[in-house]
Tab-separated table of C-alpha atoms in Angstrom:
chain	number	residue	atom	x	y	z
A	1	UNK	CA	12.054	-8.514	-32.272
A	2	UNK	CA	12.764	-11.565	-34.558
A	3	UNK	CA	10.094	-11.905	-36.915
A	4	UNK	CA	11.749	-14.950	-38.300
A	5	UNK	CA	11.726	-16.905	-34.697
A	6	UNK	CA	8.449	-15.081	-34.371
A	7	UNK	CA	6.586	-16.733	-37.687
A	8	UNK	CA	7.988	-20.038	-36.462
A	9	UNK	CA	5.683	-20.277	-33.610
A	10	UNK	CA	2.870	-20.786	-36.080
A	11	UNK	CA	4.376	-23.858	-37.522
A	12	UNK	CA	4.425	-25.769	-34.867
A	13	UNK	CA	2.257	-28.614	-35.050
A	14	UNK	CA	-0.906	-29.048	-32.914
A	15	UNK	CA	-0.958	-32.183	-30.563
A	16	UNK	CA	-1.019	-33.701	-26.778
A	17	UNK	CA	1.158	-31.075	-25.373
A	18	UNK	CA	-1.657	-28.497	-25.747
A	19	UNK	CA	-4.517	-29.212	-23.870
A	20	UNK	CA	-8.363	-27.721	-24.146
A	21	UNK	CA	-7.276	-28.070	-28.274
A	22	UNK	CA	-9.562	-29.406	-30.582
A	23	UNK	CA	-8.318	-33.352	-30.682
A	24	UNK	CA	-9.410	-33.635	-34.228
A	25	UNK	CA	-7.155	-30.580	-35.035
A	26	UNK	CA	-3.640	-32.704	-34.492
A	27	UNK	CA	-1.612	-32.873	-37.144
A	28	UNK	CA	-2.511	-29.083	-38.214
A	29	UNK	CA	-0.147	-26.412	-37.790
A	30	UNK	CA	-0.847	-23.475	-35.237
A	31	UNK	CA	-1.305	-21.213	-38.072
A	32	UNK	CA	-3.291	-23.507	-39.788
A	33	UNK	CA	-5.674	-23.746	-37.094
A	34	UNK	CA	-5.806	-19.715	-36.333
A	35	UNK	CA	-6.684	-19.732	-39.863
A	36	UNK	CA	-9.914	-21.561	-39.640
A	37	UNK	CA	-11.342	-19.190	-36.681
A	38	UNK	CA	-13.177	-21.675	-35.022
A	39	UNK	CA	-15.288	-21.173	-32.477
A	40	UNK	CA	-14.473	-21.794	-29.205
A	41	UNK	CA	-17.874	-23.100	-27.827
A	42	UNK	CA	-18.535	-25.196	-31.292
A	43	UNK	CA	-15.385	-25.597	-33.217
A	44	UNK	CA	-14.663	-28.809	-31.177
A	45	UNK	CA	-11.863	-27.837	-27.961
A	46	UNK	CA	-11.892	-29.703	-25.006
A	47	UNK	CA	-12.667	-28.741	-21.380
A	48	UNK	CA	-11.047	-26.990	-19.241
A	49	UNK	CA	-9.625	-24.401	-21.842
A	50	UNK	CA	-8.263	-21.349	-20.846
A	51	UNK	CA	-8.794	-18.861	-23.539
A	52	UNK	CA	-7.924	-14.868	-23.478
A	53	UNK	CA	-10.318	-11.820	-24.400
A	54	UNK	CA	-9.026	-10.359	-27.576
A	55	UNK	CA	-10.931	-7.425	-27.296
A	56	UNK	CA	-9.425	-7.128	-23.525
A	57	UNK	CA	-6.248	-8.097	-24.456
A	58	UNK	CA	-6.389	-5.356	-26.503
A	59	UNK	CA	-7.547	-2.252	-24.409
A	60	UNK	CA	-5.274	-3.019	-21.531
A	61	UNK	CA	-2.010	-2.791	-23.826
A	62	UNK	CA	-3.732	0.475	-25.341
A	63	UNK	CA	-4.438	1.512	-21.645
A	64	UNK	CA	-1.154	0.897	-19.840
A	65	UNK	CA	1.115	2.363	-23.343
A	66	UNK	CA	-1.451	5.375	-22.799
A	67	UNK	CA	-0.894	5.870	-19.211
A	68	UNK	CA	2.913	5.586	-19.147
A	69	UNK	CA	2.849	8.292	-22.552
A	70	UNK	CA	0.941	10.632	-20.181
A	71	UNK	CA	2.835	10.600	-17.085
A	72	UNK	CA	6.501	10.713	-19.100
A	73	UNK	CA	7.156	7.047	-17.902
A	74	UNK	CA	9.181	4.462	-19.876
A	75	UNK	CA	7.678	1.326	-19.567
A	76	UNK	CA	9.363	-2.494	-19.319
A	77	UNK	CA	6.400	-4.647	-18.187
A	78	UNK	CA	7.508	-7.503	-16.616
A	79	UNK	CA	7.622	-10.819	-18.855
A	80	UNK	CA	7.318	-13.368	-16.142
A	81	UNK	CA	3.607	-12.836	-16.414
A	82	UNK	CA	3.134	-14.212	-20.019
A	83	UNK	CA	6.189	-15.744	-20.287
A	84	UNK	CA	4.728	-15.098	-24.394
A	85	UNK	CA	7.025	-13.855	-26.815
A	86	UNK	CA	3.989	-12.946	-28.908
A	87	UNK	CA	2.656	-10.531	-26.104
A	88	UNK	CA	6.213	-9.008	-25.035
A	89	UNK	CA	6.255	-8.330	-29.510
A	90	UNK	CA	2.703	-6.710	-28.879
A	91	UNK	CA	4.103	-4.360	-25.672
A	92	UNK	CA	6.894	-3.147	-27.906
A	93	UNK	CA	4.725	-2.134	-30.386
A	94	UNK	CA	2.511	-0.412	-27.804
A	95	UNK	CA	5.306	1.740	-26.593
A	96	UNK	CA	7.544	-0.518	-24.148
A	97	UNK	CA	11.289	-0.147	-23.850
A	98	UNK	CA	11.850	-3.221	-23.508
A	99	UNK	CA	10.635	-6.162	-20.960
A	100	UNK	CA	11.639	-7.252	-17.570
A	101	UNK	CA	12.197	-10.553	-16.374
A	102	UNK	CA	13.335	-12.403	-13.116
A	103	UNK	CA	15.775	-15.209	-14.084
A	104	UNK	CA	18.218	-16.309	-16.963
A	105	UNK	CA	16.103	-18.555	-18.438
A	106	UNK	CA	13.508	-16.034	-18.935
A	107	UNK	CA	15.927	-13.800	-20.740
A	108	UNK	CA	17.468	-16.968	-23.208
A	109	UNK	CA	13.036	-16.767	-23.866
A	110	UNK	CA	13.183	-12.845	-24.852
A	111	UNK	CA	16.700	-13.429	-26.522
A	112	UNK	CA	15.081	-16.203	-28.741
A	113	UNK	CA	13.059	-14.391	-29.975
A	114	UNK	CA	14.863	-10.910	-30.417
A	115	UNK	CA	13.983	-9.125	-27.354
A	116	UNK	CA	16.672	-5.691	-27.484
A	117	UNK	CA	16.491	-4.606	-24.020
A	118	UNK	CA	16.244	-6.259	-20.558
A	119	UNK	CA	15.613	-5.424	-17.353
A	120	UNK	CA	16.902	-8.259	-15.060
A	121	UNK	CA	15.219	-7.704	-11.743
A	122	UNK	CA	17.324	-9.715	-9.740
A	123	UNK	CA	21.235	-10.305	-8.872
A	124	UNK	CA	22.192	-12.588	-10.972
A	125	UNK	CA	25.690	-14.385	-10.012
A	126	UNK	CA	25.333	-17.516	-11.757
A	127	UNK	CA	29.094	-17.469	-13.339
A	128	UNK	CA	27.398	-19.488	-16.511
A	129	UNK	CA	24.622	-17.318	-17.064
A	130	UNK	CA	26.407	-14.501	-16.639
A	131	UNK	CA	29.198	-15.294	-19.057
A	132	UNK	CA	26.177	-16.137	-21.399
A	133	UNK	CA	24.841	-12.338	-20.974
A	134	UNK	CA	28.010	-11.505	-21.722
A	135	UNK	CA	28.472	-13.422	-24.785
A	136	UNK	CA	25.206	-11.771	-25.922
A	137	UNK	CA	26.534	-8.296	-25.736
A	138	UNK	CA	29.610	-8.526	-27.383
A	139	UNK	CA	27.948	-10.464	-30.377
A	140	UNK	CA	24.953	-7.525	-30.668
A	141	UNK	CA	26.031	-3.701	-29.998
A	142	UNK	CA	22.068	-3.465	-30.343
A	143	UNK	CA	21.670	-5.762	-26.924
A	144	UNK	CA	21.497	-3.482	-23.341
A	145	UNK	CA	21.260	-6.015	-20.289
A	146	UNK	CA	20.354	-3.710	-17.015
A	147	UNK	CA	20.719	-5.913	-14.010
A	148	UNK	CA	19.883	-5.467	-10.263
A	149	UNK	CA	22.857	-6.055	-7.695
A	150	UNK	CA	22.330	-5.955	-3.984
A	151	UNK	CA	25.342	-6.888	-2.255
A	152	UNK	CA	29.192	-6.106	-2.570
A	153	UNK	CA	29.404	-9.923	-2.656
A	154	UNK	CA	27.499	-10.604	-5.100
A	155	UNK	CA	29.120	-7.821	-6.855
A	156	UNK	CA	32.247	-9.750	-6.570
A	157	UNK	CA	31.184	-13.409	-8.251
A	158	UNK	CA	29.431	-11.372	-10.750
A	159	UNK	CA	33.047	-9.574	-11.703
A	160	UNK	CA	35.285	-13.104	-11.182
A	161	UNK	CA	32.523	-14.527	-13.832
A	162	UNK	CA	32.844	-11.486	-16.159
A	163	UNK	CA	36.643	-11.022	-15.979
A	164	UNK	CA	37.693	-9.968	-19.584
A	165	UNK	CA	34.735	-9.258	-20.511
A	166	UNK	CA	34.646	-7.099	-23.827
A	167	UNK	CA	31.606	-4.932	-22.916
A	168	UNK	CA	30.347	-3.936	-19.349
A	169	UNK	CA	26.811	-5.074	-18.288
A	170	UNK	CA	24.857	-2.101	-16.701
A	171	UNK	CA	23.677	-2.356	-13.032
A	172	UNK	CA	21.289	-0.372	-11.059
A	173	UNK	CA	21.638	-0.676	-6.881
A	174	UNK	CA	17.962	-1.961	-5.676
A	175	UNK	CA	17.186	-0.211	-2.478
A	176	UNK	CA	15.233	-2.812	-0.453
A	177	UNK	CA	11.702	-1.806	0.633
A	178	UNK	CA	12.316	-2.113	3.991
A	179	UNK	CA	13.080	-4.374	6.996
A	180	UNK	CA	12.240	-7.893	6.560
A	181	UNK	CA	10.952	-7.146	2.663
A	182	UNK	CA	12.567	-9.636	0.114
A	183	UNK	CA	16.112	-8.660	-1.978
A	184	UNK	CA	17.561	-5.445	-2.051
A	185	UNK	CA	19.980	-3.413	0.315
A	186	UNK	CA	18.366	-2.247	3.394
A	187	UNK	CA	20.189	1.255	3.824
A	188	UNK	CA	21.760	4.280	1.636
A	189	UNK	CA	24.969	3.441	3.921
A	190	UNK	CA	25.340	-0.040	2.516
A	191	UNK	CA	24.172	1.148	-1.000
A	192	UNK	CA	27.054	3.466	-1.407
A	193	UNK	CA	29.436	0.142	-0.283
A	194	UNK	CA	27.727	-1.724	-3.162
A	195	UNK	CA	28.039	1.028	-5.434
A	196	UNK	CA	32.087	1.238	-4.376
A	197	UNK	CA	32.363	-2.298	-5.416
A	198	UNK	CA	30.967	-1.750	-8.442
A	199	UNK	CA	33.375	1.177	-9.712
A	200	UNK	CA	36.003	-1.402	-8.956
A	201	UNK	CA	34.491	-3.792	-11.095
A	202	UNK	CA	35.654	-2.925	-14.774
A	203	UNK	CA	33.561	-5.468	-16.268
A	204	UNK	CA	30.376	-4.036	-14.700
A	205	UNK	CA	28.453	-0.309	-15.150
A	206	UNK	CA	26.843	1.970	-12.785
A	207	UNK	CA	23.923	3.257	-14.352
A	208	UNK	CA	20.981	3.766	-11.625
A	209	UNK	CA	18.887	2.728	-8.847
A	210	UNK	CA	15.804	0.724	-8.514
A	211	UNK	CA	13.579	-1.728	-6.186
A	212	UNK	CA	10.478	-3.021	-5.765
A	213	UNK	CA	7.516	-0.967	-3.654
A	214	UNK	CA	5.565	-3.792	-3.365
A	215	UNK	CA	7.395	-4.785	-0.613
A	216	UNK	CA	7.270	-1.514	1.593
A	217	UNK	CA	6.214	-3.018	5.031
A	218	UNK	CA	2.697	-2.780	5.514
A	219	UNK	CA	2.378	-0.700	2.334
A	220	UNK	CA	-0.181	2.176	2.004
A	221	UNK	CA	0.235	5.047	0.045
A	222	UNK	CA	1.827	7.448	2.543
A	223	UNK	CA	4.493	4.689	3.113
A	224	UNK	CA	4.961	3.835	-0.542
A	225	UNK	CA	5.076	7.341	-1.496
A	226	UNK	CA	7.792	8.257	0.901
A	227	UNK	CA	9.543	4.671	0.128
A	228	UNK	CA	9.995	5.876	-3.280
A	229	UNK	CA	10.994	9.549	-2.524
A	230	UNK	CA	13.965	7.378	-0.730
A	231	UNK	CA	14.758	5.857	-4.005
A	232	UNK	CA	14.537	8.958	-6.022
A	233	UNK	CA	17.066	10.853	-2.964
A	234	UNK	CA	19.350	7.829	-3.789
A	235	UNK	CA	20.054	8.505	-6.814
A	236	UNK	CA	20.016	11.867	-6.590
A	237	UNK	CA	23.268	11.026	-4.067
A	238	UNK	CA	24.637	8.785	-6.508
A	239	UNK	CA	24.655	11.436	-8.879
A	240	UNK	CA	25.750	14.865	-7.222
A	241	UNK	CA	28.401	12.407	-6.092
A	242	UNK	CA	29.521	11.604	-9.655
A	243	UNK	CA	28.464	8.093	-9.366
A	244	UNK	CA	27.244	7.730	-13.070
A	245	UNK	CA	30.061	8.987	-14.775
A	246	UNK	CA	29.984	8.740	-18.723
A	247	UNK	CA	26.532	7.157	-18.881
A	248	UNK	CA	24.030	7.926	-21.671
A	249	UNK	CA	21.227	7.888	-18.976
A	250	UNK	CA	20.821	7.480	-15.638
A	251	UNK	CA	17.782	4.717	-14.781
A	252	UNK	CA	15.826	5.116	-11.998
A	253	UNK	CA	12.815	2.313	-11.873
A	254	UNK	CA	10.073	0.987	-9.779
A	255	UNK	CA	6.663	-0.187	-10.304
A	256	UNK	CA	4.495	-3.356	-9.609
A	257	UNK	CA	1.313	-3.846	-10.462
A	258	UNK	CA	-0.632	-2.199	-7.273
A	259	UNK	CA	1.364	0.942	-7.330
A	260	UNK	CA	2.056	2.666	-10.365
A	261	UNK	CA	0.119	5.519	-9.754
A	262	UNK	CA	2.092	6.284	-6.720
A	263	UNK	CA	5.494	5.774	-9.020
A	264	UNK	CA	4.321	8.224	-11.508
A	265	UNK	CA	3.574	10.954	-8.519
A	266	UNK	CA	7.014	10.512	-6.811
A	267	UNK	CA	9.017	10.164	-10.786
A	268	UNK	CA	7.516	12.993	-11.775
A	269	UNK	CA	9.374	15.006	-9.020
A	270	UNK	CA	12.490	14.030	-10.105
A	271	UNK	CA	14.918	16.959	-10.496
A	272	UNK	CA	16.988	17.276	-13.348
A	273	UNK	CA	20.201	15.269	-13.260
A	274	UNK	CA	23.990	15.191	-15.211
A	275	UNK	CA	22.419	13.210	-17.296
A	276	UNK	CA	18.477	12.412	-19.432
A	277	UNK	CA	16.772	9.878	-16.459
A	278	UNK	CA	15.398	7.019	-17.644
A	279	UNK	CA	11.508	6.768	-15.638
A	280	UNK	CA	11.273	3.267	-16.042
A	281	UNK	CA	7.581	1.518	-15.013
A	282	UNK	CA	7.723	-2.391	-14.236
A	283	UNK	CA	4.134	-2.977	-13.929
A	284	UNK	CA	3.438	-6.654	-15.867
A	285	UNK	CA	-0.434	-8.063	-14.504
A	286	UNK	CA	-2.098	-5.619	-17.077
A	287	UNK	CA	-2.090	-7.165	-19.744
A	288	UNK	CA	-4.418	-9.939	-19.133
A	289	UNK	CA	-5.429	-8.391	-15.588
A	290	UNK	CA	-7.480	-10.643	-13.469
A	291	UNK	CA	-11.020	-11.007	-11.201
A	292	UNK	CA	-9.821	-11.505	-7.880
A	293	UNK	CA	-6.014	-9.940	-6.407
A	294	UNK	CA	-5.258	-7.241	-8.982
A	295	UNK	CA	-8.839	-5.841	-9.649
A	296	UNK	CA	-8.636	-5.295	-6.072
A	297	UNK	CA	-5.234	-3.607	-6.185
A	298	UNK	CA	-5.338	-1.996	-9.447
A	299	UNK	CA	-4.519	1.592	-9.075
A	300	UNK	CA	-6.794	2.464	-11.582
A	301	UNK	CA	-9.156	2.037	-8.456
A	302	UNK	CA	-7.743	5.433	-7.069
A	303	UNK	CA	-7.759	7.535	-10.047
A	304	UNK	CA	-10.910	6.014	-12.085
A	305	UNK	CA	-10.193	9.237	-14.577
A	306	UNK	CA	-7.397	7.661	-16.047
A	307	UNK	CA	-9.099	4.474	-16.797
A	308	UNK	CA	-9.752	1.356	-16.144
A	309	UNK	CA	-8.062	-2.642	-16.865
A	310	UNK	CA	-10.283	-5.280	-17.993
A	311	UNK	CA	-10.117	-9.076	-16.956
A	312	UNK	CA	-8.895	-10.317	-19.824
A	313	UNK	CA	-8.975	-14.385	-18.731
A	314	UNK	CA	-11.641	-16.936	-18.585
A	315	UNK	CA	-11.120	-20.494	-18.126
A	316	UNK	CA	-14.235	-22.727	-19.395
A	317	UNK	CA	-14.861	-26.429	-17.376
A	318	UNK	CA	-17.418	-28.714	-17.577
A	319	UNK	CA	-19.631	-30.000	-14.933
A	320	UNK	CA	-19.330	-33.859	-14.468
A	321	UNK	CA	-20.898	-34.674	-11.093
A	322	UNK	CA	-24.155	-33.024	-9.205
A	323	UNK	CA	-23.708	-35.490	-6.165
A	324	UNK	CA	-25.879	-33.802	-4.180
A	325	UNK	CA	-28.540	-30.395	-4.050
A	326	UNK	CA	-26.055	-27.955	-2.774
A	327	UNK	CA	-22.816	-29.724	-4.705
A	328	UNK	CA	-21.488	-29.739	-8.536
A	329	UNK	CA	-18.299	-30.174	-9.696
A	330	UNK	CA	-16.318	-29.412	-12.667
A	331	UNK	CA	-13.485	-30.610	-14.850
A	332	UNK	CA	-10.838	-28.177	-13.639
A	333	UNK	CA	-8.570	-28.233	-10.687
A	334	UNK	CA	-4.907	-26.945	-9.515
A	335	UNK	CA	-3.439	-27.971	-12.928
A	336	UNK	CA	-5.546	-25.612	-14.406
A	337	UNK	CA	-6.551	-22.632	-12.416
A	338	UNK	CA	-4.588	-20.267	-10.251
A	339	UNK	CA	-5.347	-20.470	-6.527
A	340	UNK	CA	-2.614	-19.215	-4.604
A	341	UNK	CA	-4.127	-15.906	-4.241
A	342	UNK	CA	-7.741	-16.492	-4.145
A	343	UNK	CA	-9.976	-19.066	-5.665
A	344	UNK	CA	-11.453	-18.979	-9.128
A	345	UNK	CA	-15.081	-17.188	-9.305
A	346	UNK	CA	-17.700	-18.816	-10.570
A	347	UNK	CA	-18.770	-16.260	-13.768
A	348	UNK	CA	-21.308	-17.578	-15.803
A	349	UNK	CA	-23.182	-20.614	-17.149
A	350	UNK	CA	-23.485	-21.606	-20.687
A	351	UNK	CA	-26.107	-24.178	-22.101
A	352	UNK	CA	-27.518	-25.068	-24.986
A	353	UNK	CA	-25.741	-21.981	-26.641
A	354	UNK	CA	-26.921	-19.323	-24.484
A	355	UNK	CA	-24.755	-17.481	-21.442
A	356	UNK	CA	-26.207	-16.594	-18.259
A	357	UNK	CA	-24.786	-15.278	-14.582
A	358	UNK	CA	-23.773	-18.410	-12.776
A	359	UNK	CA	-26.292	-17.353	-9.868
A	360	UNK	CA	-25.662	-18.703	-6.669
A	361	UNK	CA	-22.409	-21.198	-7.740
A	362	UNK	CA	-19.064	-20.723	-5.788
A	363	UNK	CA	-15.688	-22.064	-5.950
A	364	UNK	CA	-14.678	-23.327	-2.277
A	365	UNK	CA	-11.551	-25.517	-2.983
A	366	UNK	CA	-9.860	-27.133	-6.050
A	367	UNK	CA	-8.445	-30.587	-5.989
A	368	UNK	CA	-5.883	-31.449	-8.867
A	369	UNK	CA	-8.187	-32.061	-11.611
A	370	UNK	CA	-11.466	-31.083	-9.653
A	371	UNK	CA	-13.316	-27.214	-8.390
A	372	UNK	CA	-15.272	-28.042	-5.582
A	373	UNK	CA	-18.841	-25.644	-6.082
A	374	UNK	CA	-21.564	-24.923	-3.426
A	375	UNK	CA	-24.702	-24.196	-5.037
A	376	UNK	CA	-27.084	-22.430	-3.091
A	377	UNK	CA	-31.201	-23.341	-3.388
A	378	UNK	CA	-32.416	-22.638	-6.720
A	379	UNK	CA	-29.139	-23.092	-8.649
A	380	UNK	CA	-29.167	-23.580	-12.543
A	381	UNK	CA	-26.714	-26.277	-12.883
A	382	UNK	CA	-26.760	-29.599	-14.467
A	383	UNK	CA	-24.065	-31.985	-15.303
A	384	UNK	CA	-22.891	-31.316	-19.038
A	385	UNK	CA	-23.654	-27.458	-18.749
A	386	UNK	CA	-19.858	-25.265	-19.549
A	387	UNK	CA	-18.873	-22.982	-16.168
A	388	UNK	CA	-16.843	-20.243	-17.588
A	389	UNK	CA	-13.936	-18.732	-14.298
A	390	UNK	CA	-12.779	-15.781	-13.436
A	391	UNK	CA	-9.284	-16.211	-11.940
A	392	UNK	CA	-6.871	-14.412	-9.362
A	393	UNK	CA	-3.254	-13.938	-10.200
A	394	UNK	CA	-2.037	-13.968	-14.132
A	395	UNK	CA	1.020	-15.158	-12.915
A	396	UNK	CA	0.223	-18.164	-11.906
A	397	UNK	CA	-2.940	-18.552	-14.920
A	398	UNK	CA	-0.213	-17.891	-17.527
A	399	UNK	CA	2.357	-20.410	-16.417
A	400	UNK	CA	-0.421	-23.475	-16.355
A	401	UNK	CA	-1.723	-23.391	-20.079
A	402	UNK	CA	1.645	-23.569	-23.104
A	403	UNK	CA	-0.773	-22.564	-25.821
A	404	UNK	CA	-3.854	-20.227	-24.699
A	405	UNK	CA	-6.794	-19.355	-27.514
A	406	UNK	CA	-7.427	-15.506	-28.066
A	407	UNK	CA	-11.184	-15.274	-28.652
A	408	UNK	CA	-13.548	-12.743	-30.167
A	409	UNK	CA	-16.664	-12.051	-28.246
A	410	UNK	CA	-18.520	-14.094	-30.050
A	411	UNK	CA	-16.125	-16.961	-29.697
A	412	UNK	CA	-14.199	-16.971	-33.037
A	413	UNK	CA	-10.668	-17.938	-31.605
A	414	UNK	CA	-8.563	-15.852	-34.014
A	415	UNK	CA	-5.117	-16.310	-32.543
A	416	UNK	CA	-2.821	-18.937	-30.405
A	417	UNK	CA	-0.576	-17.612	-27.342
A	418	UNK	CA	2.678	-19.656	-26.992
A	419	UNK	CA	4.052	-19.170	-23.265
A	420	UNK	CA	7.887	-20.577	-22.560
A	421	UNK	CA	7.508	-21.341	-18.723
C-alpha cells in the first residue's frame, strides 16, 4: 500500500467534521492529537463517541490471518465494512491477498491509497468506471482487478466499454445461491452461456467462479455445504472443459461472515486442477465484530477450538433526561448507532470514574439523536452518568462515524481510524 497517501491521513486537521472529538483539539493535526494519548473518558471528547478496542482490534486480525493460514485459505476481507484504508493496510500485513469491495467508488478508496489487488463482488457495467479500471491496469502491471459477472448482457456493456482495452480484466462467473437469493446466475446451464460470452470478449478474462452463501435459501449448514459443493463442481466443469485456458490460477471464492467454517470444509475438498486454485475467503465483520447479529452467527460458535472474535466496538452517550422511574435517555440516536439489525445493548455504566454492568437498562427504540431506555426497579442511572453500547452490524457502525478513536483498556486513545464512506 501507499505509505505516502497513508502518512497523509495524519495531517489532516481536526475540526467539525469529526464528531465525539475533543472541541478544544481543532486546529491540531490527527497525528498531533494520537500523539498526546489522551484519554478517552478525561482527555476532553464529546458524547456520543464511537471508539474501537485496540486490544480487540488486534486479536481478531491475529485470529481470522490465523484461521485462513490453517485451513490453506487466501483471504480478501471485504472493505465495505471499514471502508478504512488504515485497517485494509493492517489485513495485508496480517496475511490478506488483497480486499474486496462492492462498488467503484470503494475501489477509487483502496486505489488511493495503494490497494494491489481487488476483488469486485459485483457486475460492474458502468462504461465510466469500467474504462477507469481499465486505465488503472494498463498504468500498473502490479494492479489485478477480479470482477464478478452474472449475465451474458452484462457481459456485453462491460466489453462495448472495454473495447481496445490494452490489458484484460479477470472475471469469475458468481453462481447465485439459489431461487429468489440476490445477484448471481441461477443455473450451471446459464453459467456456461455467461462463460461463452466471455471467451468472446477479448477485453475480458476467465479466471474462476464465485458467489455468495449467505444467500442459500433458508441457509443451514447441510444446505450451505452442498450450495458450495455446487460451486466447487462448477468450476471443476469450467476447467475439465478448458475454460481457464492460460491462466496463472484458477479462483474459486466464497465466504461471508456466518459461514466460513463451512467454506473451509467444502475448499478443502477441492481436487487438483490444470492450474494452482486460488481458495479465496471473503469474510469482512471480523475485524471489529459486533454484540448483537454476528456474535450470534459467528462460526466460531460451531468450532469454539479454533477460537473465538471479540466485540471490538463501543459507542459511549450521555444520559440527558430521567423523565420518569422506568425511563432515561441518552445522547445517541440513528445518526450514531446501527439499528437495522438489532438495537444497541445497553453494556455498562460509568460514573464518577468507575465502570459497572448497566443492570437492568435496555435499548427499546432510537430516535435520530435520541436511545429510548427502560429501566427496570432499582436501576443505577442518573442524568450526567456515560452509557457505554454494544452494537449489531459493523457495517452499518463503520459507515456513521469518519474518524473513530482506537482506545487502550484503560482509555488512552492511541490511534485515529479514517473511514471513506
Amino acid at each position: 500500500m501507499s505509505t505516502e497517501a497513508l502518512a497523509g491521513l495524519a495531517e489532516e486537521r481536526v475540526d467539525h467534521r469529526f464528531k465525539g472529538l475533543p472541541p478544544d483539539a481543532d486546529g491540531l493535526t490527527v497525528g498531533e492529537l494520537a500523539a498526546q494519548r489522551r484519554n478517552l473518558f478525561t482527555g476532553g471528547f464529546a458524547t456520543p463517541v464511537l471508539a474501537l478496542s485496540a486490544e480487540r482490534l488486534e486479536h481478531n486480525l491475529q485470529l481470522m490471518e490465523t484461521y485462513a493460514a490453517r485451513h490453506g485459505l487466501a483471504f480478501a476481507p471485504h472493505g465495505k465494512t471499514s471502508m478504512a484504508p488504515q485497517l485494509f493496510r493492517r489485513q495485508i500485513e496480517h496475511g490478506a491477498w488483497g480486499i474486496t469491495l462492492a462498488v467503484p467508488h470503494q475501489v477509487r478508496v483502496a486505489r488511493a491509497f495503494g490497494v494491489q489487488r481487488v476483488f469486485l463482488a459485483n457486475e460492474l457495467v458502468d462504461p465510466s468506471a469500467l474504462r477507469w479500471i481499465s486505465a488503472g491496469l494498463d498504468a500498473d502491471p502490479g494492479f489485478r482487478c477480479i470482477c464478478y459477472v452474472d449475465s451474458a448482457r452484462g457481459v456485453e456493456l462491460m466489453a462495448e466499454a472495454l473495447r481496445g482495452a490494452a490489458r484484460p480484466i479477470d472475471v469469475v462467473v458468481e453462481l447465485a445461491g439459489g431461487e429468489g437469493a440476490r445477484t448471481g446466475v441461477r443455473t450451471e446451464a446459464e453459467c456456461a452461456a455467461v462463460a461463452d460470452a466471455v471467451a468472446a470478449a477479448p477485453a475480458l478474462r476467465l479466471v474462476g467462479v464465485a458467489g455468495y452463501e449467505g444467500e442459500v435459501p433458508r441457509a443451514d449448514p447441510e444446505r450451505v455445504h452442498a450450495w458450495l459443493r455446487r460451486l466447487v463442481a462448477l468450476a471443476v466443469d469450467f476447467d475439465k472443459a478448458g475454460r481457464f485456458p492460460g491462466v496463472e490460477e484458477i479462483v474459486v471464492s466464497a465466504g461471508g461472515s456466518a459461514w466460513f467454517d463451512a467454506v473451509a470444509d467444502v475448499f478443502a475438498e477441492i481436487p487438483e486442477l490444470s492450474a494452482p486454485v486460488l481458495k479465496l475467503l471473503r469474510s469482512g465483520a471480523y475485524v471489529s465484530h459486533d454484540d448483537g447479529h454476528y456474535r450470534k452467527l459467528t462460526p466460531f460458535n460451531r468450532v469454539p477450538e479454533e477460537g473465538a472474535l471479540e466485540p471490538a466496538f463501543r459507542l459511549w452517550t450521555q444520559v440527558v433526561s430521567r423523565p420518569s422511574p422506568d425511563q432515561a435517555f441518552v445522547n445517541a440516536g440513528k445518526r450514531d448507532a446501527a439499528y437495522d439489525l438489532g438495537l444497541p445493548f445497553a453494556q455498562v455504566v460509568r460514573r464518577d470514574g468507575i465502570e459497572r454492568p448497566a443492570a437492568g437498562i435496555e435499548v427499546t427504540a432510537l430516535s435520530d439523536q435520541h436511545a429510548w431506555l427502560r429501566t427496570a426497579p432499582g436501576a443505577d442511572i442518573e442524568i450526567g452518568d456515560w452509557l457505554g453500547l454494544g452494537l449489531s452490524h459493523p457495517c452499518t457502525s463503520f459507515d456513521k462515524w469518519p474518524l473513530i478513536p482506537v482506545a487502550e483498556a484503560d482509555g488512552t486513545v492511541v490511534d485515529y481510524i479514517r473511514t471513506f464512506f
